Amino acid sequence: MPRLYDREIKSRLMLGTAQYPSPAILAEAFRRSGAGIATVSLRREAGAAREGQAFWDLIRALNVELLPNTAGCHSAREAVTTAQMAREIFGTNWIKLEVIGHADTLQPDPFGLLEAARILCAEGFEVFPYCTEDLVLCARLIEAGCRVLMPWGAPIGTGLGLNNMYGLRALRAHFPDVPLVIDAGLGLPSQAARAMELGYDAVLLNTAVARAGDPAAMAEAFARAVEAGRLAYEADPMTPRDMAAPSTPILGKAFL
């Protein structure tokens, strides 16, 4: 299992905690998936619909690592303040850093993200930045102190999968020793398996599970796909080729 900021997680699948039909379904999805990390948005989950303390109690009862996030923040200052509040509430230095720069695509703001990452790393946070697959941005985030990167597969909630295979392959190749987590845009277990086949260390998703007809079954499907994809990566897959190659040897074949 991968180590994230010197903590070993029990699964390569991470799940969000928003949008589930009920608390019971959320808990069952986590149980069947065996997810190792739960992300929690301080801003989104603090409303009356989640009934405050009851929701926090439910999340703690999942018995997984908690990764608070700054979802909904649109500036570095807003994200830093939210992160500081999350640390007080949850008692953890982990923070998934989101600074949104585009309302329609929810694409990260690279400038605000880097600014906030520098501040939070200096304050002792262990930052998980939600970013694009841009190599220069990712290098700057690592220089700022981030030891994990979370590039998107596609815009949040779209289910489009891995939109830029070239960019994601290049990111894995350029940072072979940095844990990389595909965050956002996955809609099918096959897409999660593909991410793992590329050598990514984990995947994080929410909508694809929470909005499925049977969230718990979908969570289990993703868990199996992640396991299969990682096993395939470790098995060293064959290299694709343009020409056919017979799997049956022709040596000893009778010629008529």
PDB file of C-alpha atoms in Angstrom, residues 17-228:
ATOM      1  CA  THR A  17     -18.681  11.893   1.605  1.00  0.00           C
ATOM      2  CA  ALA A  18     -21.080  14.245  -0.228  1.00  0.00           C
ATOM      3  CA  GLN A  19     -24.335  13.615  -2.142  1.00  0.00           C
ATOM      4  CA  TYR A  20     -25.211  10.166  -0.752  1.00  0.00           C
ATOM      5  CA  PRO A  21     -28.950   9.410  -0.461  1.00  0.00           C
ATOM      6  CA  SER A  22     -28.634   8.697   3.268  1.00  0.00           C
ATOM      7  CA  PRO A  23     -26.035   8.308   6.032  1.00  0.00           C
ATOM      8  CA  ALA A  24     -26.677   4.561   6.096  1.00  0.00           C
ATOM      9  CA  ILE A  25     -25.889   4.235   2.382  1.00  0.00           C
ATOM     10  CA  LEU A  26     -22.733   6.300   2.834  1.00  0.00           C
ATOM     11  CA  ALA A  27     -21.561   3.983   5.622  1.00  0.00           C
ATOM     12  CA  GLU A  28     -22.375   0.867   3.576  1.00  0.00           C
ATOM     13  CA  ALA A  29     -20.478   2.231   0.563  1.00  0.00           C
ATOM     14  CA  PHE A  30     -17.389   2.714   2.699  1.00  0.00           C
ATOM     15  CA  ARG A  31     -17.749  -0.743   4.217  1.00  0.00           C
ATOM     16  CA  ARG A  32     -18.032  -2.521   0.857  1.00  0.00           C
ATOM     17  CA  SER A  33     -15.305  -0.472  -0.792  1.00  0.00           C
ATOM     18  CA  GLY A  34     -12.747  -0.811   1.985  1.00  0.00           C
ATOM     19  CA  ALA A  35     -11.737   2.779   1.180  1.00  0.00           C
ATOM     20  CA  GLY A  36      -8.736   3.970   3.143  1.00  0.00           C
ATOM     21  CA  ILE A  37      -9.451   7.705   3.188  1.00  0.00           C
ATOM     22  CA  ALA A  38     -12.614   9.801   3.448  1.00  0.00           C
ATOM     23  CA  THR A  39     -12.591  13.366   2.205  1.00  0.00           C
ATOM     24  CA  VAL A  40     -14.779  15.835   4.040  1.00  0.00           C
ATOM     25  CA  SER A  41     -15.594  19.378   3.010  1.00  0.00           C
ATOM     26  CA  LEU A  42     -15.857  21.714   5.969  1.00  0.00           C
ATOM     27  CA  ARG A  43     -17.866  24.249   3.989  1.00  0.00           C
ATOM     28  CA  ARG A  44     -20.323  21.876   2.334  1.00  0.00           C
ATOM     29  CA  GLU A  45     -20.971  19.503   5.193  1.00  0.00           C
ATOM     30  CA  ALA A  46     -21.517  22.026   7.971  1.00  0.00           C
ATOM     31  CA  GLY A  47     -24.995  23.004   6.852  1.00  0.00           C
ATOM     32  CA  ALA A  48     -28.285  22.076   8.472  1.00  0.00           C
ATOM     33  CA  ALA A  49     -28.904  19.271   5.982  1.00  0.00           C
ATOM     34  CA  ARG A  50     -26.086  17.310   7.612  1.00  0.00           C
ATOM     35  CA  GLU A  51     -27.190  18.153  11.147  1.00  0.00           C
ATOM     36  CA  GLY A  52     -23.728  19.203  12.277  1.00  0.00           C
ATOM     37  CA  GLN A  53     -22.348  16.972  15.004  1.00  0.00           C
ATOM     38  CA  ALA A  54     -24.314  13.907  13.918  1.00  0.00           C
ATOM     39  CA  PHE A  55     -22.540  13.977  10.569  1.00  0.00           C
ATOM     40  CA  TRP A  56     -19.115  14.338  12.166  1.00  0.00           C
ATOM     41  CA  ASP A  57     -19.895  11.364  14.397  1.00  0.00           C
ATOM     42  CA  LEU A  58     -20.865   9.309  11.337  1.00  0.00           C
ATOM     43  CA  ILE A  59     -17.615  10.165   9.548  1.00  0.00           C
ATOM     44  CA  ARG A  60     -15.474   9.307  12.554  1.00  0.00           C
ATOM     45  CA  ALA A  61     -17.279   5.985  12.892  1.00  0.00           C
ATOM     46  CA  LEU A  62     -16.071   4.972   9.418  1.00  0.00           C
ATOM     47  CA  ASN A  63     -12.682   4.257  11.010  1.00  0.00           C
ATOM     48  CA  VAL A  64     -10.671   5.594   8.082  1.00  0.00           C
ATOM     49  CA  GLU A  65      -8.157   8.387   7.662  1.00  0.00           C
ATOM     50  CA  LEU A  66      -9.861  11.766   7.306  1.00  0.00           C
ATOM     51  CA  LEU A  67      -8.773  14.210   4.630  1.00  0.00           C
ATOM     52  CA  PRO A  68     -10.547  17.550   5.104  1.00  0.00           C
ATOM     53  CA  ASN A  69     -10.729  19.658   1.970  1.00  0.00           C
ATOM     54  CA  THR A  70     -11.205  23.271   0.977  1.00  0.00           C
ATOM     55  CA  ALA A  71     -13.908  22.602  -1.618  1.00  0.00           C
ATOM     56  CA  GLY A  72     -15.772  25.707  -2.698  1.00  0.00           C
ATOM     57  CA  CYS A  73     -12.867  28.099  -2.142  1.00  0.00           C
ATOM     58  CA  HIS A  74     -12.037  30.526  -4.948  1.00  0.00           C
ATOM     59  CA  SER A  75      -9.020  32.349  -3.522  1.00  0.00           C
ATOM     60  CA  ALA A  76      -5.834  31.471  -1.692  1.00  0.00           C
ATOM     61  CA  ARG A  77      -6.906  33.452   1.364  1.00  0.00           C
ATOM     62  CA  GLU A  78     -10.260  31.670   1.524  1.00  0.00           C
ATOM     63  CA  ALA A  79      -8.592  28.264   1.191  1.00  0.00           C
ATOM     64  CA  VAL A  80      -5.991  28.990   3.872  1.00  0.00           C
ATOM     65  CA  THR A  81      -8.638  30.132   6.347  1.00  0.00           C
ATOM     66  CA  THR A  82     -10.762  27.048   5.645  1.00  0.00           C
ATOM     67  CA  ALA A  83      -7.744  24.782   6.098  1.00  0.00           C
ATOM     68  CA  GLN A  84      -6.926  26.375   9.428  1.00  0.00           C
ATOM     69  CA  MET A  85     -10.496  25.834  10.615  1.00  0.00           C
ATOM     70  CA  ALA A  86     -10.433  22.219   9.438  1.00  0.00           C
ATOM     71  CA  ARG A  87      -7.254  21.525  11.391  1.00  0.00           C
ATOM     72  CA  GLU A  88      -8.880  22.800  14.565  1.00  0.00           C
ATOM     73  CA  ILE A  89     -12.010  20.698  14.061  1.00  0.00           C
ATOM     74  CA  PHE A  90     -10.414  17.445  12.942  1.00  0.00           C
ATOM     75  CA  GLY A  91      -7.069  17.609  14.687  1.00  0.00           C
ATOM     76  CA  THR A  92      -5.110  16.707  11.568  1.00  0.00           C
ATOM     77  CA  ASN A  93      -2.461  18.449   9.478  1.00  0.00           C
ATOM     78  CA  TRP A  94      -3.761  16.744   6.346  1.00  0.00           C
ATOM     79  CA  ILE A  95      -5.615  19.020   3.946  1.00  0.00           C
ATOM     80  CA  LYS A  96      -6.843  18.509   0.408  1.00  0.00           C
ATOM     81  CA  LEU A  97      -6.266  21.913  -1.112  1.00  0.00           C
ATOM     82  CA  GLU A  98      -8.755  23.171  -3.680  1.00  0.00           C
ATOM     83  CA  VAL A  99      -8.680  26.683  -5.117  1.00  0.00           C
ATOM     84  CA  ILE A 100     -11.191  26.866  -7.945  1.00  0.00           C
ATOM     85  CA  GLY A 101     -10.457  29.212 -10.825  1.00  0.00           C
ATOM     86  CA  HIS A 102     -13.206  28.525 -13.357  1.00  0.00           C
ATOM     87  CA  ALA A 103     -16.878  28.289 -12.475  1.00  0.00           C
ATOM     88  CA  ASP A 104     -17.983  26.025 -15.333  1.00  0.00           C
ATOM     89  CA  THR A 105     -15.186  23.447 -15.332  1.00  0.00           C
ATOM     90  CA  LEU A 106     -14.150  23.821 -11.671  1.00  0.00           C
ATOM     91  CA  GLN A 107     -10.589  23.858 -12.954  1.00  0.00           C
ATOM     92  CA  PRO A 108      -8.046  24.721 -10.270  1.00  0.00           C
ATOM     93  CA  ASP A 109      -6.571  28.220 -10.215  1.00  0.00           C
ATOM     94  CA  PRO A 110      -2.844  27.432 -10.547  1.00  0.00           C
ATOM     95  CA  PHE A 111      -1.738  30.780  -9.144  1.00  0.00           C
ATOM     96  CA  GLY A 112      -4.010  30.730  -6.108  1.00  0.00           C
ATOM     97  CA  LEU A 113      -3.278  27.048  -5.551  1.00  0.00           C
ATOM     98  CA  LEU A 114       0.475  27.573  -5.467  1.00  0.00           C
ATOM     99  CA  GLU A 115       0.142  30.612  -3.209  1.00  0.00           C
ATOM    100  CA  ALA A 116      -2.035  28.732  -0.731  1.00  0.00           C
ATOM    101  CA  ALA A 117       0.202  25.644  -0.859  1.00  0.00           C
ATOM    102  CA  ARG A 118       3.261  27.689   0.080  1.00  0.00           C
ATOM    103  CA  ILE A 119       1.479  29.256   3.048  1.00  0.00           C
ATOM    104  CA  LEU A 120       0.009  26.002   4.330  1.00  0.00           C
ATOM    105  CA  CYS A 121       3.217  23.984   3.940  1.00  0.00           C
ATOM    106  CA  ALA A 122       5.059  26.684   5.886  1.00  0.00           C
ATOM    107  CA  GLU A 123       2.430  26.352   8.632  1.00  0.00           C
ATOM    108  CA  GLY A 124       3.035  22.630   8.964  1.00  0.00           C
ATOM    109  CA  PHE A 125       0.130  21.337   6.893  1.00  0.00           C
ATOM    110  CA  GLU A 126       0.550  18.181   4.828  1.00  0.00           C
ATOM    111  CA  VAL A 127      -1.009  19.385   1.603  1.00  0.00           C
ATOM    112  CA  PHE A 128      -2.773  17.271  -1.031  1.00  0.00           C
ATOM    113  CA  PRO A 129      -3.230  19.765  -3.898  1.00  0.00           C
ATOM    114  CA  TYR A 130      -6.054  19.273  -6.402  1.00  0.00           C
ATOM    115  CA  CYS A 131      -4.337  20.339  -9.608  1.00  0.00           C
ATOM    116  CA  THR A 132      -4.193  19.842 -13.347  1.00  0.00           C
ATOM    117  CA  GLU A 133      -1.602  17.601 -15.002  1.00  0.00           C
ATOM    118  CA  ASP A 134       0.570  20.623 -15.871  1.00  0.00           C
ATOM    119  CA  LEU A 135       4.214  19.601 -15.319  1.00  0.00           C
ATOM    120  CA  VAL A 136       5.446  23.078 -14.440  1.00  0.00           C
ATOM    121  CA  LEU A 137       2.694  23.675 -11.886  1.00  0.00           C
ATOM    122  CA  CYS A 138       3.307  20.262 -10.323  1.00  0.00           C
ATOM    123  CA  ALA A 139       7.033  20.944 -10.058  1.00  0.00           C
ATOM    124  CA  ARG A 140       6.327  24.241  -8.296  1.00  0.00           C
ATOM    125  CA  LEU A 141       3.917  22.551  -5.887  1.00  0.00           C
ATOM    126  CA  ILE A 142       6.599  20.016  -4.981  1.00  0.00           C
ATOM    127  CA  GLU A 143       9.101  22.843  -4.471  1.00  0.00           C
ATOM    128  CA  ALA A 144       6.586  24.524  -2.166  1.00  0.00           C
ATOM    129  CA  GLY A 145       6.574  21.442   0.060  1.00  0.00           C
ATOM    130  CA  CYS A 146       3.775  19.234  -1.295  1.00  0.00           C
ATOM    131  CA  ARG A 147       4.717  15.553  -1.145  1.00  0.00           C
ATOM    132  CA  VAL A 148       1.566  14.277  -2.863  1.00  0.00           C
ATOM    133  CA  LEU A 149      -0.084  15.498  -6.076  1.00  0.00           C
ATOM    134  CA  MET A 150      -3.746  15.033  -7.007  1.00  0.00           C
ATOM    135  CA  PRO A 151      -4.232  15.790 -10.732  1.00  0.00           C
ATOM    136  CA  TRP A 152      -7.710  15.662 -12.181  1.00  0.00           C
ATOM    137  CA  GLY A 153      -8.773  13.053 -14.690  1.00  0.00           C
ATOM    138  CA  ALA A 154     -11.575  15.299 -15.958  1.00  0.00           C
ATOM    139  CA  PRO A 155     -13.692  18.122 -14.511  1.00  0.00           C
ATOM    140  CA  ILE A 156     -15.334  17.343 -11.183  1.00  0.00           C
ATOM    141  CA  GLY A 157     -18.554  15.365 -11.444  1.00  0.00           C
ATOM    142  CA  THR A 158     -18.426  14.797 -15.219  1.00  0.00           C
ATOM    143  CA  GLY A 159     -17.582  11.080 -15.276  1.00  0.00           C
ATOM    144  CA  LEU A 160     -15.526  11.603 -18.441  1.00  0.00           C
ATOM    145  CA  GLY A 161     -12.585   9.586 -17.174  1.00  0.00           C
ATOM    146  CA  LEU A 162      -8.990  10.352 -18.146  1.00  0.00           C
ATOM    147  CA  ASN A 163      -9.160  13.205 -20.632  1.00  0.00           C
ATOM    148  CA  ASN A 164      -5.424  13.719 -21.195  1.00  0.00           C
ATOM    149  CA  MET A 165      -3.653  10.385 -21.292  1.00  0.00           C
ATOM    150  CA  TYR A 166      -0.470  11.924 -22.666  1.00  0.00           C
ATOM    151  CA  GLY A 167      -0.298  14.474 -19.869  1.00  0.00           C
ATOM    152  CA  LEU A 168      -1.011  11.925 -17.161  1.00  0.00           C
ATOM    153  CA  ARG A 169       1.631   9.532 -18.513  1.00  0.00           C
ATOM    154  CA  ALA A 170       4.150  12.369 -18.668  1.00  0.00           C
ATOM    155  CA  LEU A 171       3.363  13.385 -15.091  1.00  0.00           C
ATOM    156  CA  ARG A 172       3.951   9.835 -13.861  1.00  0.00           C
ATOM    157  CA  ALA A 173       7.212   9.612 -15.793  1.00  0.00           C
ATOM    158  CA  HIS A 174       8.533  12.980 -14.566  1.00  0.00           C
ATOM    159  CA  PHE A 175       7.761  12.360 -10.897  1.00  0.00           C
ATOM    160  CA  PRO A 176       8.329   8.627 -10.371  1.00  0.00           C
ATOM    161  CA  ASP A 177       8.852   8.935  -6.620  1.00  0.00           C
ATOM    162  CA  VAL A 178       5.963  11.279  -5.812  1.00  0.00           C
ATOM    163  CA  PRO A 179       2.623   9.688  -4.834  1.00  0.00           C
ATOM    164  CA  LEU A 180       0.065  10.626  -7.508  1.00  0.00           C
ATOM    165  CA  VAL A 181      -3.684  10.369  -6.979  1.00  0.00           C
ATOM    166  CA  ILE A 182      -6.239  10.808  -9.761  1.00  0.00           C
ATOM    167  CA  ASP A 183      -8.803  13.164  -8.301  1.00  0.00           C
ATOM    168  CA  ALA A 184     -12.069  14.022 -10.050  1.00  0.00           C
ATOM    169  CA  GLY A 185     -13.780  13.071 -13.279  1.00  0.00           C
ATOM    170  CA  LEU A 186     -13.930   9.283 -12.966  1.00  0.00           C
ATOM    171  CA  GLY A 187     -17.313   7.796 -13.798  1.00  0.00           C
ATOM    172  CA  LEU A 188     -16.701   4.070 -14.325  1.00  0.00           C
ATOM    173  CA  PRO A 189     -14.610   1.417 -12.600  1.00  0.00           C
ATOM    174  CA  SER A 190     -12.828   0.748 -15.906  1.00  0.00           C
ATOM    175  CA  GLN A 191     -11.528   4.330 -15.826  1.00  0.00           C
ATOM    176  CA  ALA A 192     -10.136   3.807 -12.342  1.00  0.00           C
ATOM    177  CA  ALA A 193      -8.445   0.611 -13.501  1.00  0.00           C
ATOM    178  CA  ARG A 194      -6.880   2.535 -16.384  1.00  0.00           C
ATOM    179  CA  ALA A 195      -5.477   5.112 -13.982  1.00  0.00           C
ATOM    180  CA  MET A 196      -3.895   2.378 -11.916  1.00  0.00           C
ATOM    181  CA  GLU A 197      -2.475   0.711 -15.045  1.00  0.00           C
ATOM    182  CA  LEU A 198      -0.664   4.003 -15.736  1.00  0.00           C
ATOM    183  CA  GLY A 199       1.123   3.637 -12.420  1.00  0.00           C
ATOM    184  CA  TYR A 200      -0.914   6.048 -10.326  1.00  0.00           C
ATOM    185  CA  ASP A 201      -0.906   5.315  -6.627  1.00  0.00           C
ATOM    186  CA  ALA A 202      -4.591   5.844  -5.821  1.00  0.00           C
ATOM    187  CA  VAL A 203      -7.851   7.349  -7.045  1.00  0.00           C
ATOM    188  CA  LEU A 204     -10.309   9.649  -5.330  1.00  0.00           C
ATOM    189  CA  LEU A 205     -13.957   9.852  -6.384  1.00  0.00           C
ATOM    190  CA  ASN A 206     -17.332  10.860  -5.053  1.00  0.00           C
ATOM    191  CA  THR A 207     -20.090  11.497  -7.585  1.00  0.00           C
ATOM    192  CA  ALA A 208     -19.656   8.215  -9.487  1.00  0.00           C
ATOM    193  CA  VAL A 209     -20.444   6.303  -6.297  1.00  0.00           C
ATOM    194  CA  ALA A 210     -22.817   8.626  -4.462  1.00  0.00           C
ATOM    195  CA  ARG A 211     -25.072   9.180  -7.504  1.00  0.00           C
ATOM    196  CA  ALA A 212     -25.125   5.563  -8.718  1.00  0.00           C
ATOM    197  CA  GLY A 213     -28.374   3.609  -8.536  1.00  0.00           C
ATOM    198  CA  ASP A 214     -26.713   1.375  -5.937  1.00  0.00           C
ATOM    199  CA  PRO A 215     -23.883   3.374  -4.346  1.00  0.00           C
ATOM    200  CA  ALA A 216     -22.598   0.526  -2.189  1.00  0.00           C
ATOM    201  CA  ALA A 217     -22.354  -1.872  -5.141  1.00  0.00           C
ATOM    202  CA  MET A 218     -20.631   0.792  -7.240  1.00  0.00           C
ATOM    203  CA  ALA A 219     -18.165   1.467  -4.432  1.00  0.00           C
ATOM    204  CA  GLU A 220     -17.269  -2.221  -4.351  1.00  0.00           C
ATOM    205  CA  ALA A 221     -16.928  -2.272  -8.151  1.00  0.00           C
ATOM    206  CA  PHE A 222     -14.448   0.610  -8.008  1.00  0.00           C
ATOM    207  CA  ALA A 223     -12.498  -1.126  -5.258  1.00  0.00           C
ATOM    208  CA  ARG A 224     -12.124  -4.258  -7.383  1.00  0.00           C
ATOM    209  CA  ALA A 225     -11.151  -2.227 -10.440  1.00  0.00           C
ATOM    210  CA  VAL A 226      -8.476  -0.360  -8.519  1.00  0.00           C
ATOM    211  CA  GLU A 227      -7.047  -3.626  -7.241  1.00  0.00           C
ATOM    212  CA  ALA A 228      -7.072  -5.170 -10.725  1.00  0.00           C
TER     213      ALA A 228
END
